[in-house]
Coordinates of C-alpha atoms in Angstrom, one line a residue:
M51 CA -121.5 -83.7 68.1
E52 CA -119.5 -86.6 69.4
I53 CA -121.2 -87.8 73.1
L54 CA -119.9 -90.3 75.4
V55 CA -122.2 -91.8 77.8
T56 CA -121.1 -94.0 80.5
G57 CA -123.5 -96.2 82.1
G58 CA -125.5 -95.7 78.8
A59 CA -127.0 -99.4 78.9
G60 CA -128.7 -98.4 82.3
F61 CA -132.1 -96.5 82.9
I62 CA -131.1 -92.9 82.7
G63 CA -128.0 -93.4 80.7
G64 CA -129.9 -95.4 78.0
H65 CA -132.7 -93.0 77.6
L66 CA -130.0 -90.3 77.3
A67 CA -128.3 -92.2 74.4
E68 CA -131.4 -93.0 72.7
Q69 CA -132.3 -89.4 73.0
F70 CA -129.1 -88.2 71.3
V71 CA -128.9 -90.8 68.8
A72 CA -132.4 -89.6 67.8
D73 CA -131.6 -86.0 67.8
G74 CA -128.5 -87.0 65.2
H75 CA -125.5 -87.3 67.5
D76 CA -122.6 -89.6 67.4
V77 CA -123.1 -91.6 70.3
R78 CA -120.8 -94.0 72.2
V79 CA -121.7 -96.0 75.1
L80 CA -119.3 -97.2 77.7
D81 CA -121.0 -100.1 80.2
N82 CA -119.8 -103.1 82.0
L83 CA -123.4 -104.5 82.0
D84 CA -122.8 -105.4 85.6
P85 CA -125.6 -107.7 86.8
F86 CA -127.2 -105.4 89.5
Y87 CA -130.4 -106.0 87.9
D88 CA -131.3 -108.4 85.0
I89 CA -129.2 -107.5 81.8
G90 CA -131.8 -108.2 79.4
I91 CA -133.4 -104.9 80.4
K92 CA -130.0 -102.9 79.4
E93 CA -129.6 -105.4 76.4
H94 CA -133.1 -104.1 75.3
T95 CA -131.8 -100.5 75.7
I96 CA -128.8 -101.1 73.5
E97 CA -130.7 -102.7 70.7
R98 CA -133.3 -99.5 70.9
C99 CA -130.3 -97.5 70.3
R100 CA -129.1 -99.3 67.4
E101 CA -132.5 -99.6 65.8
R102 CA -132.5 -95.6 66.2
A103 CA -129.2 -95.2 64.7
E104 CA -130.2 -97.3 61.6
S105 CA -133.3 -95.2 60.8
G106 CA -131.8 -91.8 61.6
D107 CA -128.7 -89.4 61.3
G108 CA -126.9 -90.3 64.5
S109 CA -124.5 -93.1 65.1
Y110 CA -124.3 -95.7 68.1
E111 CA -121.4 -97.7 69.4
F112 CA -121.5 -99.7 72.4
I113 CA -118.3 -100.5 74.3
D114 CA -118.3 -103.2 77.0
G115 CA -115.8 -101.9 79.5
D116 CA -115.4 -100.5 83.0
V117 CA -115.0 -97.1 84.1
R118 CA -112.4 -98.5 86.8
D119 CA -109.9 -99.5 84.1
E120 CA -108.0 -96.4 83.1
E121 CA -106.8 -97.9 79.8
T122 CA -110.3 -98.4 78.5
V123 CA -111.5 -95.1 79.7
T124 CA -109.0 -93.3 78.2
E125 CA -109.4 -94.9 74.9
T126 CA -113.1 -94.6 74.9
V127 CA -113.0 -90.7 76.1
S128 CA -110.8 -89.9 73.2
G129 CA -112.5 -87.8 70.3
A130 CA -115.6 -87.1 72.5
E131 CA -116.9 -83.5 73.0
M132 CA -119.5 -84.2 75.5
I133 CA -119.4 -86.8 78.3
Y134 CA -122.6 -87.6 80.4
H135 CA -121.1 -89.7 83.1
Q136 CA -124.1 -91.9 84.4
A137 CA -121.9 -95.0 85.1
A138 CA -122.1 -95.7 89.0
Q139 CA -122.8 -98.6 91.5
A140 CA -126.5 -98.0 92.2
G141 CA -128.5 -99.1 95.5
V142 CA -128.3 -97.7 98.7
R143 CA -129.3 -100.7 100.9
P144 CA -126.6 -103.0 99.1
S145 CA -123.7 -100.0 99.7
V146 CA -124.0 -100.9 103.3
E147 CA -122.8 -104.5 102.7
N148 CA -120.3 -103.7 100.4
P149 CA -119.0 -99.9 100.6
R150 CA -115.6 -100.7 99.2
K151 CA -117.1 -101.3 95.5
Y152 CA -119.0 -98.0 95.7
D153 CA -115.8 -96.3 96.3
D154 CA -114.2 -98.0 93.3
V155 CA -116.8 -97.4 90.8
N156 CA -118.4 -94.3 91.9
V157 CA -115.2 -92.4 93.1
D158 CA -112.1 -93.8 91.5
G159 CA -114.0 -94.6 88.4
T160 CA -115.2 -90.8 88.3
L161 CA -111.5 -89.7 88.6
N162 CA -110.5 -92.0 85.8
I163 CA -113.3 -90.1 83.5
L164 CA -112.2 -86.6 84.7
D165 CA -108.7 -87.2 84.2
A166 CA -109.2 -88.7 80.8
A167 CA -111.7 -85.8 79.9
R168 CA -108.9 -83.2 80.8
A169 CA -106.2 -85.1 78.6
A170 CA -108.9 -85.3 75.6
D171 CA -109.8 -81.4 76.1
V172 CA -113.6 -82.5 76.2
E173 CA -115.8 -79.6 76.3
R174 CA -118.1 -80.7 79.1
V175 CA -118.6 -83.4 81.7
V176 CA -122.3 -83.8 83.0
Y177 CA -121.8 -86.1 86.3
A178 CA -124.8 -87.8 87.7
S179 CA -125.2 -87.2 91.5
S180 CA -128.1 -87.7 93.6
S181 CA -130.4 -86.5 96.2
S182 CA -128.7 -89.0 98.6
V183 CA -126.0 -86.6 99.1
Y184 CA -128.3 -84.6 101.6
G185 CA -129.1 -87.3 103.9
K186 CA -131.3 -86.3 107.0
P187 CA -132.9 -83.1 106.0
K188 CA -132.6 -80.0 108.1
Y189 CA -135.6 -78.5 106.2
L190 CA -137.6 -79.2 103.0
P191 CA -137.5 -79.0 100.0
Y192 CA -133.8 -79.4 99.8
D193 CA -132.0 -76.4 98.1
E194 CA -128.6 -76.7 96.9
D195 CA -127.1 -75.0 100.2
H196 CA -128.8 -77.6 102.4
P197 CA -126.0 -79.4 104.3
T198 CA -124.8 -82.6 102.5
T199 CA -124.5 -85.2 105.3
P200 CA -125.1 -88.4 103.4
V201 CA -126.2 -91.4 105.8
S202 CA -125.1 -94.3 103.4
P203 CA -122.0 -95.4 101.7
Y204 CA -123.9 -94.8 98.4
G205 CA -124.4 -91.5 99.2
A206 CA -121.1 -90.5 100.3
S207 CA -119.6 -92.2 97.2
K208 CA -121.7 -89.9 95.2
L209 CA -120.9 -87.0 96.8
A210 CA -117.3 -87.6 96.9
A211 CA -117.4 -87.9 93.3
E212 CA -119.6 -84.8 92.8
R213 CA -117.2 -82.9 94.8
Y214 CA -114.3 -84.0 92.8
A215 CA -115.9 -83.0 89.4
C216 CA -116.8 -79.4 90.7
A217 CA -112.9 -79.2 92.2
Y218 CA -111.8 -80.1 88.7
N219 CA -113.9 -77.2 87.0
E220 CA -112.1 -75.0 89.5
V221 CA -108.6 -75.7 88.8
Y222 CA -108.3 -77.6 85.8
D223 CA -109.5 -76.4 82.3
I224 CA -112.3 -78.7 82.0
N225 CA -116.2 -77.7 82.6
T226 CA -118.3 -80.0 84.8
V227 CA -121.8 -80.0 86.2
A228 CA -123.4 -82.4 88.6
L229 CA -127.0 -83.1 88.2
R230 CA -128.4 -84.0 91.6
Y231 CA -131.4 -86.6 90.7
F232 CA -134.2 -87.1 92.8
T233 CA -135.6 -90.7 92.4
V234 CA -135.8 -91.2 88.8
Y235 CA -138.7 -93.5 87.2
G236 CA -140.1 -94.3 83.8
P237 CA -140.0 -97.0 81.2
R238 CA -137.1 -99.4 81.4
M239 CA -136.6 -98.4 85.0
R240 CA -135.0 -100.6 87.4
P241 CA -137.0 -103.3 88.6
N242 CA -136.2 -103.0 92.5
M243 CA -137.5 -99.4 92.6
A244 CA -140.8 -98.7 94.6
I245 CA -143.1 -97.9 91.5
S246 CA -141.8 -100.8 89.3
N247 CA -142.4 -103.0 92.5
F248 CA -145.7 -101.6 93.2
V249 CA -147.1 -101.9 89.3
S250 CA -145.7 -105.5 88.8
R251 CA -147.0 -107.0 92.1
C252 CA -150.4 -105.5 91.5
L253 CA -150.6 -106.6 88.1
N254 CA -149.7 -110.2 89.2
G255 CA -152.3 -110.3 91.9
E256 CA -149.6 -109.8 94.7
P257 CA -149.9 -106.9 97.4
P258 CA -147.6 -104.2 97.2
V259 CA -144.8 -104.3 99.8
I260 CA -143.7 -101.1 101.9
Y261 CA -140.8 -100.8 103.9
G262 CA -141.5 -99.2 107.1
D263 CA -144.7 -97.4 108.0
G264 CA -145.2 -95.9 104.6
T265 CA -145.1 -92.0 105.9
Q266 CA -141.6 -91.6 104.5
T267 CA -142.0 -89.3 101.3
R268 CA -140.2 -89.3 97.9
D269 CA -139.8 -86.6 95.3
F270 CA -140.0 -88.8 92.1
T271 CA -138.7 -87.4 89.0
F272 CA -140.1 -88.9 85.4
I273 CA -137.1 -89.8 83.2
E274 CA -138.5 -87.3 80.4
D275 CA -137.8 -84.4 82.5
V276 CA -134.1 -85.9 83.6
V277 CA -133.4 -86.2 79.7
T278 CA -134.6 -82.5 79.0
A279 CA -132.5 -81.1 81.5
N280 CA -129.6 -83.0 80.3
K281 CA -130.1 -81.9 76.7
R282 CA -129.8 -78.2 77.9
L283 CA -126.2 -78.8 78.9
L284 CA -125.1 -79.7 75.4
R285 CA -125.1 -75.8 74.6
E286 CA -125.9 -74.0 78.1
D287 CA -122.8 -73.2 80.0
A288 CA -124.5 -71.5 82.8
A289 CA -124.5 -74.3 85.3
D290 CA -120.5 -75.1 84.8
G291 CA -118.9 -75.7 88.2
E292 CA -122.5 -76.0 89.9
A293 CA -124.3 -78.7 91.7
V294 CA -128.1 -78.4 90.5
N295 CA -131.1 -80.4 91.7
I296 CA -133.4 -82.1 89.3
G297 CA -136.5 -83.2 90.7
S298 CA -140.4 -82.8 90.1
T299 CA -140.9 -80.2 93.1
D300 CA -143.6 -82.7 94.2
N301 CA -143.5 -85.6 96.6
I302 CA -145.7 -88.1 98.1
E303 CA -145.9 -90.6 101.1
I304 CA -145.0 -94.1 100.1
R305 CA -148.2 -95.3 101.4
V306 CA -150.3 -93.2 99.4
L307 CA -148.4 -93.9 96.6
A308 CA -148.7 -97.9 96.9
E309 CA -152.5 -97.3 97.6
E310 CA -153.3 -95.5 94.5
I311 CA -151.4 -97.7 92.2
R312 CA -153.1 -100.5 94.2
D313 CA -156.5 -98.8 93.6
M314 CA -155.9 -98.3 90.0
L315 CA -154.8 -102.1 89.3
A316 CA -156.1 -104.3 92.0
P317 CA -158.3 -102.4 94.4
D318 CA -159.1 -105.8 96.7
L319 CA -155.1 -106.1 97.4
E320 CA -154.3 -105.3 100.9
L321 CA -151.1 -103.5 101.5
E322 CA -148.2 -105.3 103.0
F323 CA -145.5 -103.9 105.6
A324 CA -141.8 -104.9 105.9
E325 CA -139.0 -103.8 108.1
R326 CA -137.3 -100.4 107.0
H327 CA -133.7 -100.4 106.4
D328 CA -131.7 -97.8 108.3
A329 CA -129.9 -96.5 105.4
D330 CA -133.2 -95.2 103.3
A331 CA -133.9 -91.7 103.5
E332 CA -136.9 -90.5 105.5
H333 CA -137.8 -87.8 103.2
T334 CA -136.8 -86.1 100.0
H335 CA -138.4 -83.2 98.2
A336 CA -136.6 -81.0 95.5
G337 CA -136.2 -77.3 95.4
T338 CA -135.3 -76.8 91.7
E339 CA -135.1 -73.0 91.7
K340 CA -131.6 -73.1 90.7
A341 CA -132.3 -75.4 87.7
A342 CA -134.9 -73.1 86.7
E343 CA -132.6 -69.9 86.6
L344 CA -129.6 -71.7 85.2
L345 CA -131.2 -74.4 82.8
D346 CA -134.9 -72.9 82.3
Y347 CA -135.7 -76.3 83.8
E348 CA -139.8 -77.1 84.7
P349 CA -140.8 -80.5 85.2
T350 CA -143.6 -81.5 83.1
H351 CA -144.9 -84.4 85.0
T352 CA -146.6 -84.8 88.6
I353 CA -146.2 -88.0 90.2
R354 CA -149.6 -89.3 89.4
E355 CA -149.2 -88.2 85.7
G356 CA -146.0 -90.1 85.5
V357 CA -147.3 -93.3 87.2
E358 CA -150.1 -93.3 84.8
E359 CA -147.9 -93.0 81.9
F360 CA -145.3 -95.8 83.3
V361 CA -148.3 -98.1 83.6
E362 CA -149.8 -97.8 80.1
W363 CA -145.8 -98.5 79.2
Y364 CA -145.7 -101.5 81.3
R365 CA -148.9 -102.8 79.8
A366 CA -147.7 -102.4 76.2
N367 CA -144.3 -104.0 77.0
R368 CA -145.2 -106.5 79.5
E369 CA -144.3 -109.7 77.7
W370 CA -140.5 -108.6 77.7
Y371 CA -140.0 -106.5 80.5
E372 CA -142.4 -108.1 83.2
P373 CA -140.3 -111.7 83.2
L374 CA -137.1 -109.6 83.8
V375 CA -138.5 -107.7 86.5
L376 CA -140.0 -110.8 88.4
S377 CA -136.7 -112.7 87.9
S378 CA -134.7 -109.7 89.6

């Protein structure tokens, strides 16, 4: 199958691209290598995908381009049967400083993808949405009927793009699915995320830094579970037109997470606390009954199992990964 992965040099997109190539698909990646974090991590991802293609039946093509460029998008979408639209301007806190960029990339960029997909008769567009669309919880866990009242420009931009994707499913002859990810983590994750930050600091003898009092909770989702959910959509049409939570069904206090990572790696360290940002979510917790029904989705990693696996990977890849994490 011909698959386009936008943002395919990033964390989630890179894992999708690598898996699709390994499965024998012909994969095209569109990514502008935005330096939101050290692009060395993205370059490593690109190299892994090329190695997969050389050793297997799939093919891999990398295109350095931006989803905001209509001409580039039109050319790149041509010939694709499936699109996994992962490209986005990430980061809740930076969105407060520069909301216009988030609208340009996340909303207008998504519209470029959707319009090109319509014209090219693409089979399905899978849009990477976010738990940030929910905002302050009225109840937990979040189900897909929970009010969507995002509290950051990032969340607002992801919700707007998600709604466009689902609307295109209704009024145009194109299948779309929006997957609402809950704090994805794992190998090659962004260095400015809580888990990678805690691990890198502890391994270097520095105390984990917690923003706020640490009582806020997160539903962390291991990357392998996210990849599995996306792979189901290569063949499954039951979720077309829907927004679907992809989480772990588990959640943990940030302070407890920091303590457990500290106890695992550097038990003599004390925790440090810094001011919490207003745009940060207080709690996240995914209800995944809809994903189970439509996609036969069942997460396989608890947070503790996933963190142990990430730590093992970090140690094995410390030589190249850690310098990039510390420089970001």
